[in-house]
Each structure stands twice: as structure tokens, then as C-alpha cells.
Amino acid sequence: MASAASANLNAVRETMDVLLEISRLLNTGLDMESLSICVRLCEQGINPEALSAVIKELRKASETLKAPENCTN
């Protein structure tokens, strides 16, 4: 039983490593933690396209908030 759990854990790690490499090749800007959250959300039924749109909007909002900060420095 322990070896099956270990094999499963190794498979999950390998899958996440491959997904992270694909993410980097596509220049998504997602780190391992963010990618892991996105995968879990998709596994729970969240629409990947909608999730992508939300991430893009959050990035735009973040850049907008940083813009005035950059002008004052």
C-alpha cells in the first residue's frame, strides 16, 4: 500500500514538472504554486478558458495599480 502511494506521489510530481515546463515554454508567467492551484481548479470543474480570462484581468489590474507607483519613484 505504501509503495502504491509513493508511486502515485511520484507520478503527480512528474506530471506537475511536465506541466510547469510547458507553462514556461508558453511564457505563462505561472510559478509552480500558481500552476498547481490552476490545475486543482480545473480538476474541480472550473472552465479553463474562464480561469485564463480571470488571470489575465488580475494581471492587468495589478499592472494598473503598479503604474502610479512607478511614476512617483
XYZ file of N, CA and C in Angstrom:
219
model
N 0.829 -1.199 0.000
C 0.000 0.000 0.000
C 0.870 1.257 0.000
N 1.956 1.233 0.795
C 2.831 2.396 0.866
C 3.544 2.631 -0.464
N 3.912 1.541 -1.158
C 4.607 1.721 -2.424
C 3.656 2.247 -3.499
N 2.383 1.886 -3.436
C 1.403 2.405 -4.381
C 1.210 3.904 -4.167
N 1.152 4.314 -2.905
C 1.015 5.731 -2.590
C 2.258 6.498 -3.035
N 3.417 5.889 -2.842
C 4.671 6.508 -3.256
C 4.734 6.647 -4.780
N 4.313 5.611 -5.472
C 4.298 5.652 -6.938
C 3.336 6.716 -7.441
N 2.185 6.828 -6.779
C 1.203 7.842 -7.156
C 1.767 9.248 -6.930
N 2.433 9.441 -5.807
C 3.026 10.736 -5.496
C 4.096 11.098 -6.522
N 4.902 10.117 -6.898
C 5.930 10.361 -7.909
C 5.302 10.718 -9.258
N 4.212 10.057 -9.602
C 3.520 10.346 -10.860
C 2.953 11.764 -10.847
N 2.402 12.177 -9.720
C 1.855 13.532 -9.592
C 2.979 14.558 -9.731
N 4.101 14.308 -9.071
C 5.238 15.234 -9.161
C 5.748 15.340 -10.592
N 5.864 14.195 -11.249
C 6.343 14.189 -12.626
C 5.380 14.941 -13.542
N 4.095 14.737 -13.344
C 3.080 15.438 -14.139
C 3.175 16.942 -13.926
N 3.320 17.358 -12.684
C 3.415 18.788 -12.392
C 4.700 19.377 -12.973
N 5.782 18.628 -12.947
C 7.032 19.098 -13.547
C 6.870 19.305 -15.047
N 6.196 18.366 -15.710
C 5.949 18.492 -17.149
C 5.050 19.689 -17.429
N 3.992 19.847 -16.630
C 3.097 20.992 -16.814
C 3.825 22.313 -16.593
N 4.720 22.344 -15.613
C 5.484 23.568 -15.360
C 6.404 23.874 -16.534
N 7.020 22.857 -17.088
C 7.893 23.070 -18.248
C 7.087 23.587 -19.443
N 5.923 23.010 -19.679
C 5.047 23.501 -20.755
C 4.642 24.945 -20.487
N 4.309 25.237 -19.236
C 3.932 26.585 -18.844
C 5.057 27.572 -19.131
N 6.284 27.173 -18.828
C 7.437 28.044 -19.086
C 7.668 28.228 -20.584
N 7.525 27.149 -21.346
C 7.700 27.239 -22.797
C 6.680 28.185 -23.428
N 5.490 28.213 -22.837
C 4.430 29.080 -23.335
C 4.469 30.482 -22.721
N 5.458 30.728 -21.861
C 5.623 32.041 -21.212
C 4.366 32.491 -20.477
N 3.778 31.583 -19.700
C 2.566 31.933 -18.963
C 2.839 32.821 -17.754
N 4.053 32.745 -17.227
C 4.385 33.514 -16.037
C 3.891 32.882 -14.751
N 3.397 31.648 -14.839
C 2.900 30.965 -13.640
C 4.041 30.226 -12.952
N 4.118 30.367 -11.637
C 5.078 29.572 -10.879
C 4.418 28.248 -10.502
N 5.162 27.382 -9.830
C 4.643 26.055 -9.504
C 3.386 26.136 -8.638
N 3.379 27.034 -7.674
C 2.217 27.154 -6.787
C 0.976 27.621 -7.555
N 1.143 28.641 -8.386
C 0.013 29.156 -9.168
C -0.496 28.117 -10.147
N 0.430 27.422 -10.791
C 0.047 26.379 -11.733
C -0.707 25.261 -11.017
N -0.234 24.888 -9.849
C -0.883 23.842 -9.062
C -2.313 24.241 -8.689
N -2.497 25.487 -8.319
C -3.839 25.987 -7.989
C -4.734 25.927 -9.211
N -4.203 26.345 -10.360
C -4.991 26.306 -11.598
C -5.390 24.879 -11.955
N -4.463 23.944 -11.806
C -4.762 22.534 -12.107
C -5.861 22.027 -11.181
N -5.745 22.335 -9.886
C -6.767 21.878 -8.938
C -8.131 22.477 -9.258
N -8.155 23.739 -9.639
C -9.428 24.369 -10.003
C -10.037 23.698 -11.234
N -9.213 23.403 -12.217
C -9.707 22.720 -13.421
C -10.205 21.315 -13.084
N -9.506 20.629 -12.192
C -9.944 19.293 -11.768
C -11.293 19.343 -11.067
N -11.592 20.483 -10.449
C -12.869 20.638 -9.742
C -13.970 21.172 -10.644
N -13.661 21.331 -11.932
C -14.697 21.686 -12.878
C -14.713 23.126 -13.359
N -13.748 23.921 -12.941
C -13.690 25.305 -13.412
C -13.320 25.302 -14.894
N -13.973 26.137 -15.659
C -13.696 26.259 -17.089
C -12.296 26.860 -17.276
N -11.388 26.150 -17.957
C -10.020 26.655 -18.137
C -9.954 27.991 -18.872
N -10.823 28.193 -19.840
C -10.818 29.467 -20.569
C -11.248 30.611 -19.666
N -12.233 30.367 -18.826
C -12.682 31.391 -17.879
C -11.573 31.686 -16.862
N -10.900 30.652 -16.413
C -9.791 30.818 -15.462
C -8.683 31.652 -16.103
N -8.380 31.374 -17.352
C -7.370 32.138 -18.082
C -7.766 33.606 -18.173
N -9.020 33.861 -18.468
C -9.503 35.241 -18.577
C -9.378 35.972 -17.240
N -9.682 35.285 -16.155
C -9.575 35.899 -14.822
C -8.122 36.223 -14.505
N -7.222 35.313 -14.817
C -5.793 35.543 -14.564
C -5.314 36.755 -15.360
N -5.715 36.839 -16.620
C -5.323 37.986 -17.450
C -5.855 39.290 -16.877
N -7.103 39.289 -16.427
C -7.687 40.500 -15.847
C -6.981 40.893 -14.556
N -6.639 39.906 -13.735
C -5.924 40.197 -12.490
C -4.546 40.787 -12.780
N -3.896 40.278 -13.802
C -2.586 40.821 -14.176
C -2.716 42.262 -14.665
N -3.740 42.530 -15.466
C -3.962 43.900 -15.946
C -4.216 44.840 -14.772
N -5.054 44.404 -13.835
C -5.372 45.223 -12.663
C -4.116 45.463 -11.830
N -3.304 44.443 -11.696
C -2.068 44.573 -10.937
C -1.128 45.572 -11.596
N -1.001 45.500 -12.909
C -0.155 46.447 -13.633
C -0.690 47.869 -13.515
N -2.005 48.008 -13.553
C -2.619 49.330 -13.419
C -2.316 49.921 -12.047
N -2.367 49.083 -11.021
C -2.079 49.565 -9.674
C -0.605 49.900 -9.499
N 0.258 49.184 -10.206
C 1.696 49.429 -10.098
C 2.112 50.655 -10.892
N 1.363 51.019 -11.920
C 1.744 52.123 -12.799
C 1.928 53.453 -12.045
N 0.974 53.882 -11.226
C 1.190 55.136 -10.485
C 2.386 55.057 -9.528
N 2.607 53.868 -9.007
C 3.731 53.661 -8.099
C 5.040 53.891 -8.835
N 5.118 53.440 -10.087
C 6.327 53.608 -10.899
C 6.538 55.067 -11.275
N 5.481 55.817 -11.455
C 5.588 57.237 -11.849
C 6.118 58.086 -10.704
N 5.828 57.717 -9.461
C 6.254 58.520 -8.314
C 7.673 58.195 -7.903
N 8.201 57.065 -8.336
C 9.572 56.693 -7.946
C 10.587 57.125 -8.931
